[in-house]
Amino acid sequence: MKGSPTPRTGGALIWEPCEDGSGILMLVRLTFLTIQVASAGAVILPLLIHAWLNRGWNRLPLPVPDACSDADLPRLCVVIPTWNEANVIETKLTNLLDQRYPSTKVRHVLIDSASTDGTVERARAWAVENDTELEIIQMPARLGKSAAVNRAMDELHPEDEVFVITDAEATIEPGALRRIGRWMKDETVGAVCGTLVEEENGGAYRGWFRWFREGESKADSTPIFEGSIAAYRASALRPIDDRANADDSQLALLVREGGLRALSDGAIRFREQPITIHREKRERAVRRGQGLSRHFWRNRIRWFRGGRWGTILGLNGIQHTITPWLVLLGILAGVAHATTVVLLGWTGGEPMLLDRLMLLVDAIVLASLGIGVAGWRVPLCATILAFLENNVYLVRGMLILRLGTSLHKWTPSMSNRRI
Ligand code: GDP
Ligand code: MN
């Protein structure tokens, strides 16, 4: 659509429509291109810095907890928060009993928030059958997991040294509680959480997640905790915001701000049945994402406040609050850029190298999307897709919160709780 050379005989002809139009179109295209490049850069830069630092951190040794005799193990208060967990509660209690933590050193507390499916009755019957002591606290209403965690903290006895929280549908592997006990003999450690054992389709994204948590734990502490099995030094606890979720990460941050380390340990392992329904997967990702975004944003004053911990908090903070919007902006600008090129061609001149580069990026993203939808397994594409998906979920979570809905009370996914 390039305008033919126009004889410029008079002033009016300089504004020949064709040339004028292509100039504006080029400007539009370059604007989209600039936005796309800028957002891609702003997304990738913190991620690269994080990955580069983390590579170094991962070379540091993770302190190993000392061996410990039964007599020296600390006293645990193991809390299982439940809301309508009748399907899995017995399996869970048996799983805890199988841990064989010295029985004089552990209390089991079930904190139930007005379940309507007989969870409490089943738990009670299980305790009788297994001749095991199980304390049951019944909250009169369901207020969400964070509220239940706060309530459970009130139940700590002065002699309880460690507060352990473990989710009803998570199965912890042998030795997990003992390992927690050993960690807590180290006075510098205030919190420790487990690691999900990968089912085969855990994917590359989960691998990255683990790699970052591990590096952060070696460097200092990780701010992203796995609540499926997490333990906190009782003396370091303070109540959390019960109107927000991410109870696990809230507690980890409190502990770290109190001067103790918060670690993710690959040797404390738990399993969960995978969620098989896409809608449930999405809902959980949006809810968890909202919890983390809100948590990091509230603590933005602490980002980059000196030391490795400040850096870790800041980098993760950016990735959970700002990056998702930039990803969205980048996608929109990319679509707009590609559209102008496809519809209008290279109006206003030859494409720049950057134009071509960004079109290549568009093509890769599109291909990943296609490959993902088709269900093929191409490693890099799967990672790109999971990254984009995760960021879209984070945006959704933040949007939903802006629109006034906090997801701190939720209906559990069922596809991972079948008997
Ligand atoms: P997810 O792992 O993030 O999907 O969260 P889950 O739905 O698995 O819930 C984690 C744990 O918190 C489970 O043991 C639930 O039963 C428990 N839970 C969820 N909501 C409440 C609540 O309102 N009160 C109590 N006491 N527990 C809850
Ligand atoms: Mn769960």
Coordinates of C-alpha atoms and ligand atoms in Angstrom, one line a residue:
M1 CA 0.0 0.0 0.0
K2 CA 2.9 2.3 -0.4
G3 CA 1.9 5.6 -1.9
S4 CA 3.3 6.2 -5.3
P5 CA 5.7 9.1 -5.5
T6 CA 3.5 12.1 -5.7
P7 CA 4.6 15.1 -7.6
R8 CA 4.6 17.8 -4.9
T9 CA 3.6 20.7 -6.9
G10 CA 1.4 22.5 -4.4
G11 CA 1.1 22.6 -0.6
A12 CA -2.2 20.7 -0.7
L13 CA -0.7 17.7 -2.4
I14 CA 1.9 17.0 0.4
W15 CA -1.1 15.7 2.4
E16 CA -1.8 13.1 -0.3
P17 CA -4.1 10.6 1.5
C18 CA -2.1 7.5 0.8
E19 CA 1.2 8.7 2.2
D20 CA -0.5 10.3 5.1
G21 CA -2.4 7.1 6.0
S22 CA 0.7 4.9 5.9
G23 CA 2.6 7.2 8.1
I24 CA 0.0 7.0 10.8
L25 CA -0.3 3.3 10.4
M26 CA 3.4 2.9 10.8
L27 CA 3.3 5.0 13.9
V28 CA 0.5 2.8 15.3
R29 CA 2.5 -0.4 14.5
L30 CA 5.6 1.0 16.1
T31 CA 3.6 2.0 19.2
F32 CA 2.3 -1.5 19.6
L33 CA 5.8 -2.9 18.9
T34 CA 7.3 -0.6 21.6
I35 CA 4.7 -1.6 24.2
Q36 CA 5.3 -5.2 23.4
V37 CA 9.1 -5.0 23.6
A38 CA 8.9 -2.9 26.8
S39 CA 6.6 -5.3 28.6
A40 CA 8.4 -8.4 27.4
G41 CA 11.6 -6.8 28.8
A42 CA 10.0 -5.9 32.1
V43 CA 8.6 -9.4 32.4
I44 CA 11.8 -11.2 31.5
L45 CA 14.4 -9.0 33.3
P46 CA 13.3 -9.7 36.9
L47 CA 12.9 -13.3 36.0
L48 CA 16.4 -13.5 34.6
I49 CA 17.9 -11.7 37.5
H50 CA 16.0 -14.1 39.9
A51 CA 17.2 -17.2 37.9
W52 CA 20.8 -15.9 37.7
L53 CA 20.9 -15.2 41.5
N54 CA 19.2 -18.5 42.2
R55 CA 21.8 -20.4 40.3
G56 CA 24.4 -19.1 42.7
W57 CA 22.2 -19.7 45.7
N58 CA 21.7 -23.3 44.7
R59 CA 25.4 -23.9 44.9
L60 CA 25.3 -23.0 48.6
P61 CA 24.7 -25.9 51.0
L62 CA 21.4 -26.3 52.6
P63 CA 22.0 -26.8 56.3
V64 CA 21.1 -30.4 57.2
P65 CA 19.3 -30.9 60.5
D66 CA 21.2 -32.9 63.1
A67 CA 20.1 -36.4 64.0
C68 CA 18.1 -36.5 67.1
S69 CA 17.1 -39.1 69.6
D70 CA 13.4 -39.7 70.4
A71 CA 13.9 -38.1 73.9
D72 CA 15.3 -34.9 72.3
L73 CA 12.6 -34.4 69.7
P74 CA 10.5 -31.3 70.3
R75 CA 6.8 -31.4 71.1
L76 CA 4.5 -31.0 68.2
C77 CA 1.0 -29.8 67.9
V78 CA -0.2 -31.2 64.6
V79 CA -3.3 -29.5 63.3
I80 CA -5.6 -30.7 60.5
P81 CA -8.0 -28.0 59.3
T82 CA -11.1 -29.4 57.8
W83 CA -14.2 -28.3 56.0
N84 CA -16.2 -31.1 54.5
E85 CA -13.4 -33.7 54.3
A86 CA -15.4 -36.8 55.1
N87 CA -14.0 -38.5 52.0
V88 CA -10.4 -38.3 53.1
I89 CA -10.3 -37.7 56.9
E90 CA -9.8 -41.3 57.9
T91 CA -7.0 -41.9 55.5
K92 CA -5.4 -38.6 56.7
L93 CA -5.6 -39.6 60.4
T94 CA -4.1 -43.0 59.6
N95 CA -1.4 -41.3 57.6
L96 CA -0.5 -39.2 60.6
L97 CA -0.5 -42.2 63.0
D98 CA 1.8 -44.0 60.6
Q99 CA 4.4 -41.3 61.1
R100 CA 5.3 -42.9 64.4
Y101 CA 6.4 -39.7 66.1
P102 CA 6.9 -40.5 69.8
S103 CA 3.3 -40.4 71.1
T104 CA 4.3 -38.5 74.2
K105 CA 5.6 -35.7 72.0
V106 CA 2.7 -35.1 69.7
R107 CA -0.8 -33.8 69.9
H108 CA -3.3 -34.2 67.1
V109 CA -5.8 -31.5 66.8
L110 CA -8.6 -31.4 64.2
I111 CA -10.1 -28.0 63.7
D112 CA -13.3 -28.2 61.9
S113 CA -15.4 -25.3 60.6
A114 CA -19.0 -26.5 60.7
S115 CA -18.6 -29.4 58.2
T116 CA -22.0 -30.7 57.0
D117 CA -20.8 -34.0 55.6
G118 CA -20.0 -35.9 58.9
T119 CA -16.3 -35.2 58.9
V120 CA -16.3 -34.8 62.7
E121 CA -18.3 -37.9 63.4
R122 CA -16.0 -39.9 61.2
A123 CA -12.9 -38.5 62.9
R124 CA -14.3 -39.2 66.3
A125 CA -15.2 -42.8 65.3
W126 CA -11.7 -43.3 63.8
A127 CA -10.1 -42.1 67.1
V128 CA -12.1 -44.6 69.1
E129 CA -11.4 -47.5 66.7
N130 CA -7.7 -46.7 66.7
D131 CA -7.5 -46.0 70.4
T132 CA -5.8 -42.7 69.6
E133 CA -6.2 -39.3 71.2
L134 CA -7.6 -36.8 68.9
E135 CA -8.6 -33.3 70.0
I136 CA -11.5 -31.9 68.1
I137 CA -12.3 -28.2 67.9
Q138 CA -15.5 -27.2 66.3
M139 CA -15.9 -23.7 65.0
P140 CA -19.5 -22.6 64.8
A141 CA -19.1 -21.3 61.2
R142 CA -16.9 -21.6 58.2
L143 CA -14.7 -18.6 58.0
G144 CA -12.0 -20.0 55.8
K145 CA -8.7 -21.8 56.5
S146 CA -6.8 -18.7 57.7
A147 CA -9.4 -18.1 60.4
A148 CA -9.2 -21.8 61.4
V149 CA -5.4 -21.5 61.6
N150 CA -5.7 -18.5 63.9
R151 CA -8.2 -20.4 66.1
A152 CA -5.9 -23.4 66.3
M153 CA -3.0 -21.2 67.5
D154 CA -5.1 -20.4 70.5
E155 CA -5.1 -24.1 71.3
L156 CA -1.3 -24.3 71.7
H157 CA -0.2 -25.4 75.1
P158 CA 2.8 -23.7 76.7
E159 CA 4.8 -26.9 76.3
D160 CA 4.1 -27.2 72.5
E161 CA 7.2 -26.2 70.7
V162 CA 6.1 -26.6 67.1
F163 CA 2.9 -25.9 65.3
V164 CA 2.4 -28.2 62.4
I165 CA -0.4 -27.7 59.8
T166 CA -1.2 -30.4 57.4
D167 CA -4.1 -30.5 54.9
A168 CA -6.7 -33.2 54.9
E169 CA -6.2 -34.4 51.4
A170 CA -2.3 -34.5 51.5
T171 CA -0.5 -37.7 52.3
I172 CA 2.8 -37.1 54.0
E173 CA 5.6 -39.6 53.5
P174 CA 7.2 -41.6 56.3
G175 CA 9.6 -39.6 58.4
A176 CA 8.2 -36.2 57.6
L177 CA 7.2 -35.3 61.2
R178 CA 10.5 -36.5 62.5
R179 CA 12.4 -34.4 60.0
I180 CA 10.4 -31.4 61.1
G181 CA 11.3 -32.2 64.7
R182 CA 15.0 -32.3 63.8
W183 CA 14.8 -29.0 61.9
M184 CA 13.3 -27.3 64.9
K185 CA 16.3 -28.3 67.1
D186 CA 18.2 -25.7 65.0
E187 CA 17.5 -22.4 66.8
T188 CA 18.0 -20.4 63.7
V189 CA 15.1 -22.1 61.9
G190 CA 11.6 -20.9 62.5
A191 CA 9.5 -22.5 59.8
V192 CA 9.9 -25.4 57.4
C193 CA 7.6 -26.8 54.7
G194 CA 7.4 -29.9 52.6
T195 CA 7.7 -30.5 48.9
L196 CA 5.1 -32.1 46.6
V197 CA 6.2 -35.4 45.1
E198 CA 5.9 -35.0 41.4
E199 CA 3.3 -37.1 39.7
E200 CA 4.6 -37.7 36.2
N201 CA 2.7 -34.9 34.7
G202 CA 4.0 -32.3 37.2
G203 CA 5.6 -30.6 34.2
A204 CA 8.5 -28.3 33.8
Y205 CA 6.8 -25.4 35.6
R206 CA 6.7 -27.3 38.9
G207 CA 10.3 -28.1 38.4
W208 CA 11.2 -24.4 38.2
F209 CA 9.0 -23.8 41.2
R210 CA 11.0 -26.3 43.2
W211 CA 14.3 -25.0 41.9
F212 CA 13.5 -21.5 43.1
R213 CA 12.2 -22.5 46.5
E214 CA 15.3 -24.6 47.0
G215 CA 17.7 -21.9 46.1
E216 CA 15.9 -19.3 48.2
S217 CA 16.0 -21.7 51.2
K218 CA 19.7 -22.1 50.8
A219 CA 20.3 -18.4 50.4
D220 CA 18.1 -17.4 53.4
S221 CA 14.4 -18.2 53.3
T222 CA 11.6 -18.8 50.9
P223 CA 8.5 -16.6 51.1
I224 CA 6.3 -19.1 49.2
F225 CA 5.3 -21.9 51.5
E226 CA 3.5 -25.2 50.9
G227 CA 0.7 -25.4 53.4
S228 CA 0.0 -29.0 52.7
I229 CA 2.6 -29.8 55.3
A230 CA 4.2 -26.8 57.1
A231 CA 5.6 -26.3 60.6
Y232 CA 6.3 -23.2 62.6
R233 CA 8.2 -22.6 65.8
A234 CA 5.4 -21.9 68.3
S235 CA 7.3 -19.0 69.9
A236 CA 7.5 -17.2 66.6
L237 CA 3.8 -17.3 65.8
R238 CA 1.5 -14.4 65.5
P239 CA -2.1 -14.3 64.2
I240 CA -2.5 -13.9 60.5
D241 CA -5.0 -11.9 58.5
D242 CA -8.0 -14.2 58.5
R243 CA -9.7 -12.4 55.7
A244 CA -6.9 -13.4 53.3
N245 CA -5.7 -16.8 52.2
A246 CA -2.1 -17.9 51.7
D247 CA -2.0 -18.7 55.4
D248 CA 1.2 -20.7 54.9
S249 CA 3.1 -17.8 53.2
Q250 CA 1.7 -15.3 55.7
L251 CA 3.1 -17.3 58.5
A252 CA 6.4 -17.9 56.8
L253 CA 6.9 -14.2 56.4
L254 CA 6.0 -13.5 60.0
V255 CA 8.6 -16.0 61.1
R256 CA 11.3 -14.6 58.8
E257 CA 10.5 -11.0 59.9
G258 CA 11.0 -12.2 63.4
G259 CA 14.6 -13.1 62.5
L260 CA 14.3 -16.9 61.9
R261 CA 14.7 -18.8 58.7
A262 CA 11.8 -20.2 56.7
L263 CA 12.9 -23.2 54.6
S264 CA 11.4 -25.5 52.0
D265 CA 12.8 -29.0 52.5
G266 CA 12.8 -31.5 49.6
A267 CA 13.2 -34.3 52.1
I268 CA 9.8 -33.6 53.7
R269 CA 7.6 -35.1 51.0
F270 CA 3.9 -35.2 50.5
R271 CA 1.6 -36.5 47.8
E272 CA -1.7 -35.3 46.5
Q273 CA -4.1 -36.8 44.0
P274 CA -4.0 -34.6 41.0
I275 CA -7.0 -32.5 40.2
T276 CA -8.4 -33.8 37.0
I277 CA -11.1 -31.3 36.2
H278 CA -9.8 -28.2 34.4
R279 CA -12.3 -25.9 36.0
E280 CA -11.2 -27.0 39.5
K281 CA -7.6 -26.6 38.6
R282 CA -8.3 -23.1 37.3
E283 CA -10.3 -22.1 40.4
R284 CA -7.6 -23.3 42.7
A285 CA -4.9 -21.5 40.8
V286 CA -6.9 -18.2 40.8
R287 CA -7.6 -18.5 44.5
R288 CA -4.0 -19.4 45.5
G289 CA -2.7 -16.7 43.1
Q290 CA -5.0 -14.1 44.7
G291 CA -3.7 -15.1 48.1
L292 CA -0.1 -14.6 47.1
S293 CA -0.6 -11.4 45.1
R294 CA -2.4 -9.8 48.0
H295 CA 0.2 -11.1 50.5
F296 CA 3.2 -9.8 48.5
W297 CA 1.5 -6.5 47.7
R298 CA 0.7 -5.8 51.3
N299 CA 4.3 -6.4 52.2
R300 CA 5.8 -4.3 49.3
I301 CA 7.4 -2.0 51.9
R302 CA 9.8 -4.9 52.7
W303 CA 10.8 -5.5 49.1
F304 CA 14.5 -5.1 48.4
R305 CA 15.1 -3.9 51.9
G306 CA 18.7 -5.0 52.0
G307 CA 20.2 -8.5 52.2
R308 CA 19.2 -11.6 50.4
W309 CA 15.8 -11.8 52.1
G310 CA 14.8 -8.4 50.8
T311 CA 15.9 -9.4 47.3
I312 CA 14.0 -12.7 47.4
L313 CA 10.9 -11.0 48.7
G314 CA 11.1 -8.2 46.1
L315 CA 11.7 -10.5 43.1
N316 CA 8.9 -12.8 44.1
G317 CA 6.7 -9.8 44.9
I318 CA 7.2 -8.3 41.5
Q319 CA 6.4 -11.6 39.8
H320 CA 3.2 -12.0 41.7
T321 CA 1.8 -8.5 41.4
I322 CA 3.3 -6.5 38.5
T323 CA 4.5 -9.1 36.1
P324 CA 1.1 -10.6 35.4
W325 CA -0.3 -7.2 34.2
L326 CA 2.8 -6.7 32.0
V327 CA 2.3 -10.2 30.6
L328 CA -1.3 -9.3 29.7
L329 CA -0.2 -5.9 28.3
G330 CA 2.5 -7.7 26.2
I331 CA 0.0 -10.2 24.8
L332 CA -2.4 -7.5 23.9
A333 CA 0.3 -5.4 22.3
G334 CA 1.6 -8.4 20.5
V335 CA -1.8 -9.3 19.1
A336 CA -2.3 -5.7 18.0
H337 CA 1.2 -5.6 16.4
A338 CA 0.7 -8.8 14.5
T339 CA -2.7 -7.8 13.4
T340 CA -1.6 -4.5 11.9
V341 CA 1.1 -6.4 10.0
V342 CA -1.2 -9.2 8.8
L343 CA -4.0 -6.8 7.8
L344 CA -2.0 -4.0 6.4
G345 CA 1.4 -5.3 5.5
W346 CA 4.5 -3.3 6.1
T347 CA 2.9 0.1 5.6
G348 CA 5.2 2.9 5.7
G349 CA 8.4 1.1 4.9
E350 CA 10.4 -2.0 5.5
P351 CA 10.0 -3.9 8.8
M352 CA 12.7 -3.3 11.3
L353 CA 14.6 -6.2 12.9
L354 CA 12.7 -5.7 16.0
D355 CA 9.4 -6.1 14.1
R356 CA 10.6 -9.4 12.8
L357 CA 11.9 -10.5 16.2
M358 CA 8.6 -9.7 17.9
L359 CA 6.6 -11.5 15.2
L360 CA 8.8 -14.5 15.9
V361 CA 8.0 -14.2 19.6
D362 CA 4.3 -14.0 18.6
A363 CA 4.7 -17.1 16.5
I364 CA 6.4 -19.0 19.3
V365 CA 3.7 -18.1 21.8
L366 CA 1.0 -19.0 19.2
A367 CA 2.7 -22.3 18.5
S368 CA 2.9 -23.1 22.2
L369 CA -0.7 -22.3 22.6
G370 CA -1.6 -24.6 19.7
I371 CA 0.7 -27.4 20.9
G372 CA -0.7 -27.0 24.4
V373 CA -4.3 -27.1 23.2
A374 CA -3.5 -30.1 21.0
G375 CA -2.1 -31.8 24.1
W376 CA 1.3 -32.6 22.7
R377 CA 4.2 -32.6 25.0
V378 CA 6.9 -30.2 23.9
P379 CA 9.0 -29.2 26.9
L380 CA 9.7 -25.5 26.2
C381 CA 6.2 -24.9 24.8
A382 CA 4.7 -26.4 27.9
T383 CA 6.7 -24.2 30.1
I384 CA 5.8 -21.0 28.1
L385 CA 2.2 -22.0 28.2
A386 CA 2.2 -22.8 31.9
F387 CA 3.9 -19.4 32.6
L388 CA 1.3 -17.5 30.5
E389 CA -1.5 -19.4 32.0
N390 CA -0.3 -18.8 35.6
N391 CA 0.0 -15.1 34.9
V392 CA -3.5 -14.9 33.5
Y393 CA -4.7 -16.6 36.7
L394 CA -2.8 -14.1 38.8
V395 CA -4.5 -11.2 36.9
R396 CA -7.9 -12.8 37.4
G397 CA -7.3 -13.2 41.1
M398 CA -6.3 -9.6 41.4
L399 CA -9.2 -8.4 39.3
I400 CA -11.7 -10.4 41.3
L401 CA -10.3 -8.9 44.5
R402 CA -10.5 -5.4 43.0
L403 CA -14.1 -6.2 42.2
G404 CA -14.7 -7.0 45.8
T405 CA -14.5 -10.8 46.1
S406 CA -11.9 -12.3 48.4
L407 CA -11.5 -16.0 47.9
H408 CA -10.5 -16.8 51.4
K409 CA -13.6 -19.1 51.8
W410 CA -13.8 -21.7 49.1
T411 CA -15.4 -25.0 48.2
P412 CA -12.7 -27.7 47.9
S413 CA -12.0 -29.3 44.6
M414 CA -13.5 -32.8 44.5
S415 CA -11.6 -34.5 41.8
N416 CA -8.6 -35.0 44.1
R417 CA -10.7 -36.2 47.0
R418 CA -12.4 -39.2 45.6
I419 CA -12.1 -42.3 47.7
Ligands
GDP1 P1 -5.9 -26.1 48.2 O1 -4.9 -27.2 48.5 O2 -5.3 -24.8 48.1 O3 -6.8 -26.5 47.1 O4 -6.9 -26.0 49.5 P2 -7.8 -27.2 50.0 O5 -9.2 -27.0 49.5 O6 -7.2 -28.5 49.8 O7 -7.9 -26.9 51.6 C1 -6.7 -27.0 52.4 C2 -7.1 -27.5 53.8 O8 -7.9 -26.4 54.4 C3 -8.0 -28.7 53.7 O9 -7.7 -29.5 54.8 C4 -9.4 -28.1 54.0 O10 -10.3 -29.0 54.6 C5 -9.1 -26.9 54.9 N1 -10.1 -25.8 54.9 C6 -10.5 -25.2 53.8 N2 -11.4 -24.2 54.2 C7 -11.5 -24.3 55.6 C8 -12.3 -23.7 56.6 O11 -13.1 -22.8 56.3 N3 -12.1 -24.1 57.8 C9 -11.3 -25.1 58.2 N4 -11.2 -25.5 59.5 N5 -10.5 -25.8 57.3 C10 -10.7 -25.4 56.0
MN2 MN -5.2 -29.0 49.0

